């Protein structure tokens, strides 16, 4: 790990100010929030803006995973890896790049640290204090159903929110602990590019970082125990991303059973079984991205009467209430949707339900009405919203799916970004959108349109009539809607039209 540079010092000044003095607890709080990641920050800010007396407790860095060791640093370096991938394709665009162009990995990481520091004031302890929130830095631990302790102080509350997030799960692979490994908490501290890296787990985090590091020039092997990278996603969508990664040189090892890690000198040797055969691969670093573990330990949840399980975290109902009706939860600690924007949306629900309860439950906000899109920021990006086809079938919904390829969209061709497609699932015989997958260079920017359509109850019929600027890649959405409309032209309707035009002549 490097010693902190000016950017990290700025970051720390914002998110973990040295010498911070915790305030004197103020009587009983309307709301005490434990954890100042996205879920906790949004809960505290919204509640405080409404006039509630709020305390926010953070044991490490304000901003949580997203700012410090998640979305922000990963997207920072992914941007650099994309820029480099473009440079390497320069001749394709008719551009001549002088010899000697190279990746300066230390500079890539410095840029990321600079931008992370620049973004950090929004999550800073000082900003929250100015918002009127009592910010306590220290480990929070419930001491009863209506009280929590932090740094020797006891805070009492009317309502509380558990927003303690999660951390990288360490798979039980013999020798892994001894060999040492990186996680999202340490990988962004690298200043030298490893020559060879094994990435364990081909979910969104593993896939994004495998491609980025490979693009920088690291030889990356991506190990996945199932038969598909991004295993949750549409098969064709994941295959499109996997194909690009393989072309670029990522070694993707599917159905891999990791049997052990051995340290041989400076090398870490990954031992695995595939199709009954035993294999070995020597690497310099191992990045573990094999799922997340909720931060439930040491929180005193038992004394607060909050039920949890160590795998899935705090148990909540659709109103995000825990088994203690005064305590709520939001974000990665309780949700299957482990995204920053999901944590944000859940935080709003917690504020509504905690601060404006109704004895009959009238007006309670619910997670069931949330439509949560997501995106994996590989290149091409893979974004999704709503149901997958298989999911709809399990729910006994009759589904029709429409797909339109990006290589038939002019802008994608002109951009040299033709890999991908839009796929929309509708309820059979209707234009009602059940779900959609986009694979495109900027799928994350495009999925919002489909999310809005679903939220507003607008179907594919509306999307066919929505004018999109030409040429844009987002035209793929209107085109996939048009593919649906064509199916409305049944043989019967065609016959009527033929008669009409014959009569018109
Ligand atoms: C590498 C990576 C990339 C990601 N990229 C994206 C992305 O591009 N887009 C996206 O939407 N999501 C992304 N995510 C997921 C996103 O970071 C999380 O969903 C989000 O941070 C969850 O917010 P949270 O508030 O629930 O939890 P966290 O951000 O984990 O915050 C929880 C906070 O609680 C604190 N805490 C825990 N226990 C205690 C205690 N006892 N007392 C006091 N404080 C405590 C922790 O220190 C932490 O600060 C990424 C995650 C990773 C790891």
XYZ file of N, CA and C in Angstrom, residues 137-347:
633
model
N -18.122 9.423 15.024
C -17.179 8.490 14.402
C -16.784 7.455 15.447
N -17.031 6.200 15.135
C -16.759 5.115 16.070
C -17.692 3.961 15.756
N -17.410 2.824 16.396
C -18.205 1.619 16.152
C -19.524 1.702 16.919
N -20.631 1.518 16.220
C -21.929 1.546 16.883
C -22.330 0.146 17.329
N -22.911 0.059 18.527
C -23.337 -1.255 19.041
C -24.606 -1.071 19.857
N -25.678 -1.753 19.431
C -26.941 -1.631 20.164
C -26.764 -2.193 21.566
N -27.312 -1.458 22.560
C -27.235 -1.957 23.932
C -28.624 -2.301 24.449
N -29.632 -2.144 23.612
C -31.002 -2.470 23.977
C -31.891 -2.132 22.802
N -33.215 -2.338 22.940
C -34.106 -2.100 21.799
C -34.246 -0.631 21.422
N -33.827 0.291 22.305
C -33.969 1.715 22.001
C -32.693 2.504 22.294
N -31.574 1.798 22.366
C -30.332 2.518 22.651
C -29.151 1.887 21.915
N -28.165 2.739 21.672
C -26.957 2.279 20.985
C -25.763 3.005 21.593
N -24.628 2.307 21.652
C -23.432 2.925 22.233
C -22.394 3.164 21.148
N -21.709 4.291 21.295
C -20.597 4.586 20.388
C -19.542 5.363 21.166
N -18.320 4.873 21.116
C -17.198 5.560 21.789
C -17.564 5.967 23.218
N -18.153 5.040 23.957
C -18.444 5.301 25.370
C -19.665 6.170 25.610
N -20.354 6.561 24.533
C -21.563 7.374 24.723
C -22.794 6.540 24.396
N -23.876 6.851 25.106
C -25.106 6.097 24.876
C -26.117 7.014 24.204
N -26.581 6.605 23.026
C -27.590 7.385 22.320
C -28.919 6.654 22.436
N -29.981 7.383 22.751
C -31.297 6.741 22.774
C -32.080 7.247 21.562
N -32.975 6.405 21.101
C -33.676 6.768 19.861
C -35.134 6.358 19.907
N -35.902 7.078 19.096
C -37.270 6.656 18.840
C -37.247 5.610 17.721
N -36.431 5.899 16.684
C -36.274 4.956 15.566
C -34.784 4.856 15.220
N -34.424 3.724 14.648
C -33.027 3.564 14.204
C -33.001 2.879 12.845
N -31.904 3.079 12.131
C -31.734 2.421 10.824
C -30.375 1.752 10.790
N -30.372 0.465 10.453
C -29.110 -0.285 10.322
C -28.704 -0.221 8.855
N -27.588 0.429 8.586
C -27.132 0.625 7.201
C -25.651 0.258 7.128
N -25.290 -0.905 7.653
C -23.874 -1.229 7.850
C -23.237 -1.964 6.668
N -23.986 -2.179 5.588
C -23.383 -2.675 4.352
C -22.759 -4.053 4.459
N -21.761 -4.277 3.623
C -21.124 -5.596 3.600
C -19.654 -5.485 3.212
N -19.049 -6.625 3.045
C -17.635 -6.678 2.668
C -17.421 -7.902 1.789
N -16.229 -7.991 1.197
C -15.945 -9.122 0.314
C -15.972 -10.413 1.111
N -16.679 -11.418 0.591
C -16.680 -12.741 1.233
C -15.399 -13.452 0.821
N -14.781 -14.122 1.778
C -13.552 -14.863 1.442
C -13.912 -16.332 1.245
N -13.748 -16.866 0.039
C -14.108 -18.269 -0.180
C -13.158 -19.197 0.574
N -13.701 -20.340 0.989
C -12.885 -21.286 1.775
C -12.020 -22.124 0.830
N -10.941 -21.540 0.356
C -10.024 -22.277 -0.519
C -8.744 -22.533 0.270
N -8.349 -23.795 0.417
C -7.147 -24.074 1.212
C -5.947 -23.269 0.685
N -5.247 -22.635 1.607
C -4.024 -21.907 1.236
C -4.248 -20.457 0.845
N -5.525 -20.062 0.633
C -5.791 -18.687 0.171
C -5.340 -17.653 1.203
N -5.722 -17.883 2.463
C -5.349 -16.938 3.536
C -3.833 -16.772 3.599
N -3.123 -17.922 3.574
C -1.664 -17.874 3.722
C -1.003 -17.178 2.541
N -1.547 -17.433 1.345
C -0.926 -16.850 0.146
C -1.154 -15.343 0.104
N -2.293 -14.920 0.682
C -2.625 -13.487 0.665
C -3.385 -13.146 -0.602
N -4.313 -12.237 -0.469
C -5.123 -11.878 -1.641
C -5.620 -10.448 -1.527
N -6.012 -9.919 -2.669
C -6.585 -8.579 -2.720
C -8.107 -8.701 -2.684
N -8.753 -7.667 -2.177
C -10.212 -7.542 -2.324
C -10.462 -6.116 -2.803
N -11.721 -5.755 -2.908
C -12.030 -4.373 -3.299
C -11.492 -3.369 -2.280
N -11.191 -3.836 -1.060
C -10.681 -2.906 -0.053
C -9.206 -2.595 -0.255
N -8.490 -3.443 -0.993
C -7.040 -3.229 -1.160
C -6.613 -3.009 -2.608
N -7.428 -3.480 -3.550
C -6.966 -3.451 -4.953
C -6.776 -2.015 -5.451
N -7.582 -1.080 -4.930
C -7.456 0.296 -5.422
C -6.282 1.029 -4.772
N -5.581 0.333 -3.882
C -4.368 0.892 -3.289
C -3.124 0.507 -4.082
N -3.277 -0.330 -5.119
C -2.095 -0.729 -5.906
C -1.523 0.485 -6.638
N -0.206 0.540 -6.718
C 0.411 1.582 -7.544
C 1.252 0.960 -8.655
N 1.465 -0.358 -8.539
C 2.180 -1.068 -9.605
C 1.253 -2.107 -10.190
N 1.276 -2.213 -11.498
C 0.399 -3.184 -12.157
C 0.969 -4.588 -11.974
N 0.181 -5.507 -11.397
C 0.685 -6.884 -11.306
C 0.881 -7.428 -12.735
N 1.873 -8.286 -12.892
C 2.122 -8.856 -14.232
C 1.033 -9.878 -14.564
N 0.666 -10.674 -13.554
C -0.354 -11.716 -13.774
C -1.302 -11.698 -12.577
N -2.578 -11.840 -12.865
C -3.533 -11.803 -11.748
C -4.635 -12.846 -11.970
N -4.997 -13.535 -10.894
C -6.174 -14.411 -10.936
C -7.309 -13.662 -10.266
N -8.442 -13.592 -10.933
C -9.623 -12.988 -10.331
C -10.583 -14.123 -10.005
N -10.966 -14.229 -8.752
C -11.870 -15.311 -8.335
C -13.281 -14.746 -8.241
N -14.142 -15.209 -9.136
C -15.530 -14.752 -9.145
C -15.786 -13.838 -10.317
N -16.703 -14.268 -11.211
C -16.979 -13.483 -12.428
C -18.341 -12.812 -12.343
N -18.659 -12.296 -11.149
C -19.834 -11.429 -11.013
C -19.463 -10.052 -11.555
N -20.295 -9.049 -11.266
C -20.015 -7.710 -11.800
C -18.654 -7.162 -11.377
N -18.312 -7.286 -10.089
C -17.050 -6.694 -9.619
C -15.862 -7.403 -10.271
N -15.881 -8.744 -10.253
C -14.785 -9.517 -10.839
C -14.650 -9.267 -12.331
N -15.772 -9.228 -13.032
C -15.714 -9.063 -14.490
C -15.215 -7.666 -14.863
N -15.740 -6.657 -14.159
C -15.299 -5.286 -14.464
C -13.791 -5.143 -14.254
N -13.326 -5.616 -13.098
C -11.904 -5.399 -12.779
C -10.998 -6.304 -13.616
N -11.471 -7.512 -13.954
C -10.667 -8.401 -14.805
C -10.408 -7.722 -16.145
N -11.455 -7.148 -16.728
C -11.263 -6.511 -18.036
C -10.370 -5.271 -17.925
N -10.605 -4.469 -16.883
C -9.802 -3.242 -16.742
C -8.321 -3.584 -16.575
N -8.005 -4.515 -15.672
C -6.597 -4.863 -15.439
C -5.982 -5.499 -16.679
N -6.758 -6.319 -17.372
C -6.244 -6.934 -18.593
C -5.923 -5.854 -19.626
N -6.780 -4.868 -19.744
C -6.547 -3.801 -20.716
C -5.284 -3.005 -20.381
N -4.977 -2.903 -19.098
C -3.751 -2.181 -18.713
C -2.496 -2.985 -19.040
N -2.674 -4.268 -19.329
C -1.509 -5.079 -19.704
C -1.203 -6.212 -18.740
N -2.065 -6.403 -17.734
C -1.877 -7.512 -16.785
C -2.458 -8.777 -17.426
N -1.783 -9.915 -17.246
C -2.356 -11.167 -17.773
C -3.364 -11.702 -16.763
N -4.637 -11.667 -17.139
C -5.695 -11.959 -16.166
C -6.378 -13.290 -16.474
N -6.532 -14.104 -15.431
C -7.374 -15.303 -15.531
C -8.565 -15.089 -14.616
N -9.752 -15.250 -15.179
C -10.991 -15.005 -14.431
C -11.647 -16.354 -14.141
N -11.694 -16.722 -12.856
C -12.230 -18.034 -12.456
C -13.683 -17.901 -12.016
N -14.529 -18.765 -12.568
C -15.949 -18.731 -12.222
C -16.424 -20.157 -11.985
N -17.105 -20.359 -10.868
C -17.497 -21.743 -10.555
C -18.708 -22.212 -11.353
N -19.542 -21.263 -11.851
C -20.676 -21.664 -12.684
C -20.235 -21.686 -14.162
N -21.190 -21.932 -15.035
C -20.854 -22.065 -16.454
C -20.956 -20.774 -17.240
N -21.075 -19.641 -16.548
C -21.277 -18.373 -17.264
C -20.716 -17.220 -16.436
N -20.079 -16.276 -17.089
C -19.729 -15.064 -16.341
C -21.044 -14.296 -16.131
N -21.069 -13.396 -15.188
C -22.272 -12.608 -14.887
C -23.492 -13.530 -14.858
N -23.403 -14.523 -13.983
C -24.319 -15.665 -14.008
C -25.787 -15.300 -13.848
N -26.033 -14.113 -13.299
C -27.419 -13.708 -13.090
C -28.062 -13.242 -14.411
N -27.205 -12.904 -15.383
C -27.688 -12.179 -16.560
C -28.149 -13.093 -17.680
N -28.844 -12.501 -18.637
C -29.257 -13.141 -19.876
C -28.038 -13.843 -20.505
N -28.237 -15.096 -20.938
C -27.122 -15.911 -21.449
C -26.415 -15.223 -22.621
N -27.203 -14.713 -23.581
C -26.591 -14.094 -24.766
C -25.851 -12.813 -24.387
N -26.416 -12.096 -23.423
C -25.783 -10.842 -23.003
C -24.426 -11.128 -22.361
N -24.424 -12.090 -21.441
C -23.162 -12.434 -20.770
C -22.158 -12.983 -21.786
N -22.663 -13.752 -22.773
C -21.757 -14.321 -23.778
C -21.118 -13.227 -24.636
N -21.874 -12.165 -24.895
C -21.329 -11.056 -25.691
C -20.165 -10.396 -24.950
N -20.365 -10.189 -23.654
C -19.300 -9.569 -22.852
C -18.105 -10.522 -22.760
N -18.391 -11.805 -22.534
C -17.303 -12.789 -22.389
C -16.481 -12.860 -23.682
N -17.183 -12.797 -24.825
C -16.479 -12.885 -26.115
C -15.487 -11.723 -26.253
N -15.960 -10.531 -25.917
C -15.067 -9.354 -26.019
C -13.863 -9.526 -25.083
N -14.132 -9.978 -23.856
C -13.034 -10.120 -22.897
C -12.010 -11.148 -23.387
N -12.508 -12.231 -23.972
C -11.575 -13.266 -24.471
C -10.744 -12.727 -25.622
N -11.399 -12.000 -26.538
C -10.661 -11.425 -27.673
C -9.530 -10.531 -27.159
N -9.816 -9.831 -26.070
C -8.806 -8.912 -25.527
C -7.738 -9.645 -24.715
N -7.948 -10.941 -24.460
C -6.881 -11.700 -23.795
C -7.172 -12.163 -22.386
N -8.395 -11.910 -21.871
C -8.715 -12.436 -20.538
C -8.948 -13.943 -20.677
N -8.282 -14.713 -19.825
C -8.508 -16.163 -19.817
C -9.701 -16.429 -18.901
N -10.811 -16.858 -19.485
C -11.996 -17.108 -18.660
C -12.089 -18.604 -18.379
N -12.058 -18.952 -17.100
C -12.113 -20.367 -16.718
C -13.467 -20.617 -16.048
N -14.382 -21.252 -16.794
C -15.722 -21.512 -16.268
C -15.775 -22.883 -15.614
N -16.778 -23.112 -14.798
C -16.948 -24.386 -14.087
C -15.669 -24.786 -13.354
N -14.999 -23.778 -12.847
C -13.703 -24.036 -12.215
C -13.902 -24.365 -10.742
N -13.380 -25.507 -10.311
C -13.386 -25.835 -8.890
C -12.004 -25.524 -8.343
N -11.909 -24.459 -7.562
C -10.591 -24.096 -7.022
C -10.286 -25.012 -5.848
N -9.163 -25.718 -5.937
C -8.872 -26.717 -4.906
C -7.816 -26.238 -3.922
N -7.023 -25.278 -4.290
C -6.017 -24.783 -3.355
C -5.173 -23.674 -3.963
N -4.527 -22.942 -3.067
C -3.566 -21.925 -3.508
C -2.253 -22.266 -2.802
N -1.175 -22.306 -3.584
C 0.129 -22.585 -2.971
C 1.057 -21.416 -3.199
N 1.810 -21.094 -2.185
C 2.804 -20.037 -2.341
C 4.112 -20.718 -2.736
N 4.673 -20.385 -3.905
C 5.983 -20.923 -4.301
C 6.889 -19.747 -4.586
N 7.737 -19.444 -3.643
C 8.572 -18.254 -3.760
C 7.652 -17.038 -3.791
N 7.844 -16.181 -4.813
C 6.992 -14.983 -4.901
C 5.676 -15.277 -5.610
N 5.645 -16.471 -6.205
C 4.486 -16.806 -7.029
C 3.365 -17.427 -6.186
N 2.116 -17.119 -6.603
C 0.963 -17.789 -5.993
C 0.410 -18.729 -7.053
N 0.297 -19.987 -6.692
C -0.143 -20.967 -7.688
C -1.591 -21.364 -7.399
N -2.443 -21.077 -8.365
C -3.863 -21.408 -8.227
C -4.066 -22.822 -8.770
N -4.587 -23.689 -7.913
C -4.827 -25.070 -8.333
C -6.331 -25.256 -8.518
N -6.687 -25.829 -9.658
C -8.123 -25.971 -9.919
C -8.424 -27.211 -10.748
N -9.683 -27.608 -10.649
C -10.139 -28.770 -11.426
C -11.135 -28.291 -12.452
N -10.987 -28.838 -13.635
C -11.939 -28.488 -14.680
C -12.147 -29.720 -15.547
N -13.392 -30.074 -15.747
C -13.747 -31.292 -16.498
C -12.955 -32.508 -16.000
N -12.819 -32.631 -14.709
C -12.135 -33.785 -14.129
C -10.621 -33.681 -14.158
N -10.073 -32.716 -14.887
C -8.607 -32.572 -14.967
C -8.096 -31.590 -13.928
N -6.851 -31.815 -13.458
C -6.251 -30.889 -12.474
C -5.320 -29.932 -13.193
N -5.454 -28.655 -12.852
C -4.650 -27.640 -13.537
C -3.999 -26.722 -12.490
N -2.994 -26.000 -12.940
C -2.327 -25.011 -12.076
C -2.059 -23.748 -12.882
N -2.075 -22.654 -12.207
C -1.736 -21.395 -12.877
C -0.978 -20.506 -11.892
N 0.202 -20.074 -12.278
C 1.004 -19.196 -11.420
C 0.652 -17.732 -11.686
N 0.446 -16.986 -10.613
C 0.121 -15.556 -10.753
C 0.901 -14.763 -9.693
N 0.834 -13.430 -9.842
C 1.493 -12.575 -8.838
C 0.502 -12.085 -7.791
N -0.751 -11.911 -8.218
C -1.777 -11.424 -7.283
C -3.073 -12.202 -7.500
N -3.837 -12.299 -6.422
C -5.168 -12.911 -6.513
C -6.174 -11.875 -6.021
N -7.162 -11.615 -6.855
C -8.230 -10.697 -6.439
C -9.478 -11.529 -6.165
N -9.991 -11.428 -4.955
C -11.185 -12.190 -4.600
C -12.421 -11.303 -4.779
N -13.334 -11.767 -5.623
C -14.589 -11.035 -5.871
C -15.705 -12.070 -5.935
N -15.798 -12.846 -4.855
C -16.696 -14.010 -4.858
C -17.880 -13.793 -3.930
N -18.555 -12.681 -4.106
C -19.759 -12.417 -3.308
C -19.470 -11.536 -2.100
N -20.538 -11.190 -1.391
C -20.443 -10.234 -0.289
C -20.999 -10.838 0.991
N -20.425 -10.419 2.101
C -20.868 -10.856 3.423
C -21.414 -9.639 4.171
N -22.612 -9.745 4.745
C -23.173 -8.572 5.440
C -22.432 -8.267 6.749
N -22.305 -6.982 7.059
C -21.652 -6.560 8.312
C -22.659 -6.605 9.458
N -22.829 -7.805 10.026
C -23.791 -7.967 11.130
C -23.095 -8.166 12.480
N -21.797 -8.527 12.423
C -21.115 -8.881 13.667
C -20.843 -7.648 14.530
N -20.880 -7.846 15.823
C -20.465 -6.794 16.759
C -21.439 -5.638 16.853
N -22.610 -5.774 16.225
C -23.569 -4.672 16.201
C -24.546 -4.734 17.377
N -24.501 -5.826 18.119
C -25.437 -5.985 19.234
C -26.874 -6.171 18.757
N -27.042 -6.755 17.573
C -28.396 -6.902 17.020
C -29.277 -7.757 17.924
N -28.632 -8.715 18.603
C -29.409 -9.590 19.500
C -30.049 -8.758 20.601
N -29.277 -7.850 21.218
C -29.842 -7.093 22.336
C -30.908 -6.112 21.847
N -30.906 -5.821 20.565
C -31.936 -4.914 20.039
C -33.138 -5.686 19.515
N -33.057 -7.024 19.525
C -34.175 -7.834 19.021
C -34.300 -7.791 17.512
N -33.162 -7.637 16.836
C -33.162 -7.577 15.367
C -32.643 -8.911 14.823
N -33.506 -9.622 14.091
C -33.110 -10.933 13.559
C -32.264 -10.763 12.298
N -31.309 -11.662 12.118
C -30.434 -11.603 10.938
C -29.905 -12.995 10.670
N -29.375 -13.178 9.473
C -28.580 -14.383 9.283
C -27.269 -13.978 8.639
N -26.193 -14.721 8.976
C -24.867 -14.263 8.597
C -24.639 -14.220 7.084
N -25.491 -14.923 6.312
C -25.309 -14.923 4.854
C -26.062 -13.789 4.176
N -27.343 -13.620 4.603
C -28.189 -12.650 3.894
C -28.414 -11.359 4.668
N -27.887 -11.284 5.873
C -27.958 -10.033 6.610
C -29.226 -9.877 7.422
N -29.579 -8.616 7.661
C -30.713 -8.292 8.531
C -32.022 -8.623 7.822
N -32.939 -9.246 8.557
C -34.235 -9.608 7.973
C -35.172 -8.413 8.027
N -35.769 -8.102 6.887
C -36.705 -6.965 6.830
C -37.973 -7.377 6.090
N -39.046 -6.619 6.344
C -40.260 -6.829 5.551
C -40.238 -5.850 4.378
N -41.341 -5.799 3.633
C -41.334 -4.964 2.422
C -41.267 -3.473 2.758
N -41.537 -3.134 4.026
C -41.400 -1.734 4.436
C -40.046 -1.459 5.071
N -39.138 -2.434 4.958
C -37.770 -2.362 5.484
C -37.721 -2.302 7.015
N -38.804 -2.797 7.661
C -38.784 -2.929 9.119
C -38.118 -4.238 9.500
N -37.312 -4.168 10.559
C -36.697 -5.394 11.066
C -37.671 -6.032 12.054
N -37.201 -7.057 12.762
C -38.082 -7.702 13.746
C -38.287 -6.816 14.977
N -37.506 -5.772 15.137
C -37.802 -4.733 16.135
C -38.510 -3.607 15.379
N -39.824 -3.376 15.649
C -40.573 -2.415 14.829
C -40.030 -0.995 14.873
N -39.129 -0.714 15.825
C -38.525 0.623 15.874
C -37.251 0.712 15.031
N -36.793 -0.433 14.579
C -35.501 -0.432 13.854
C -35.720 -0.884 12.412
N -35.149 -0.118 11.497
C -35.273 -0.384 10.070
C -33.893 -0.723 9.512
N -33.842 -1.144 8.268
C -32.546 -1.387 7.629
C -32.637 -0.991 6.168
N -31.504 -0.617 5.601
C -31.465 -0.264 4.170
C -30.089 -0.568 3.611
N -30.043 -0.835 2.311
C -28.768 -1.039 1.615
C -28.311 -2.485 1.631
N -27.016 -2.666 1.411
C -26.443 -4.008 1.238
C -26.667 -4.914 2.446
N -26.880 -4.329 3.612
C -27.047 -5.145 4.823
C -28.308 -6.006 4.767
N -29.273 -5.603 3.945
C -30.553 -6.336 3.962
C -31.097 -6.627 2.574
N -30.396 -6.196 1.544
C -31.008 -6.239 0.213
C -30.298 -7.194 -0.727
N -31.083 -7.829 -1.606
C -30.478 -8.649 -2.659
C -29.951 -7.753 -3.777
N -30.440 -6.526 -3.828
C -29.994 -5.582 -4.866
C -28.858 -4.748 -4.290
N -27.641 -5.203 -4.490
C -26.502 -4.546 -3.842
C -25.927 -3.479 -4.768
N -26.675 -2.373 -4.852
C -26.279 -1.253 -5.699
C -26.467 0.039 -4.928
N -25.681 1.023 -5.312
C -25.770 2.327 -4.658
C -27.145 2.955 -4.845
N -27.662 2.886 -6.072
C -28.963 3.523 -6.321
C -30.085 2.769 -5.608
N -29.901 1.455 -5.372
C -30.914 0.698 -4.618
C -30.861 1.121 -3.154
N -29.644 1.292 -2.631
C -29.480 1.743 -1.243
C -30.145 3.107 -1.061
N -29.973 3.964 -2.043
C -30.559 5.308 -2.015
C -32.090 5.205 -1.979
N -32.635 4.392 -2.876
C -34.096 4.259 -2.937
C -34.645 3.668 -1.632
N -33.920 2.712 -1.076
C -34.385 2.086 0.175
C -34.314 3.078 1.338
N -33.301 3.934 1.307
C -33.164 4.935 2.372
C -34.407 5.829 2.413
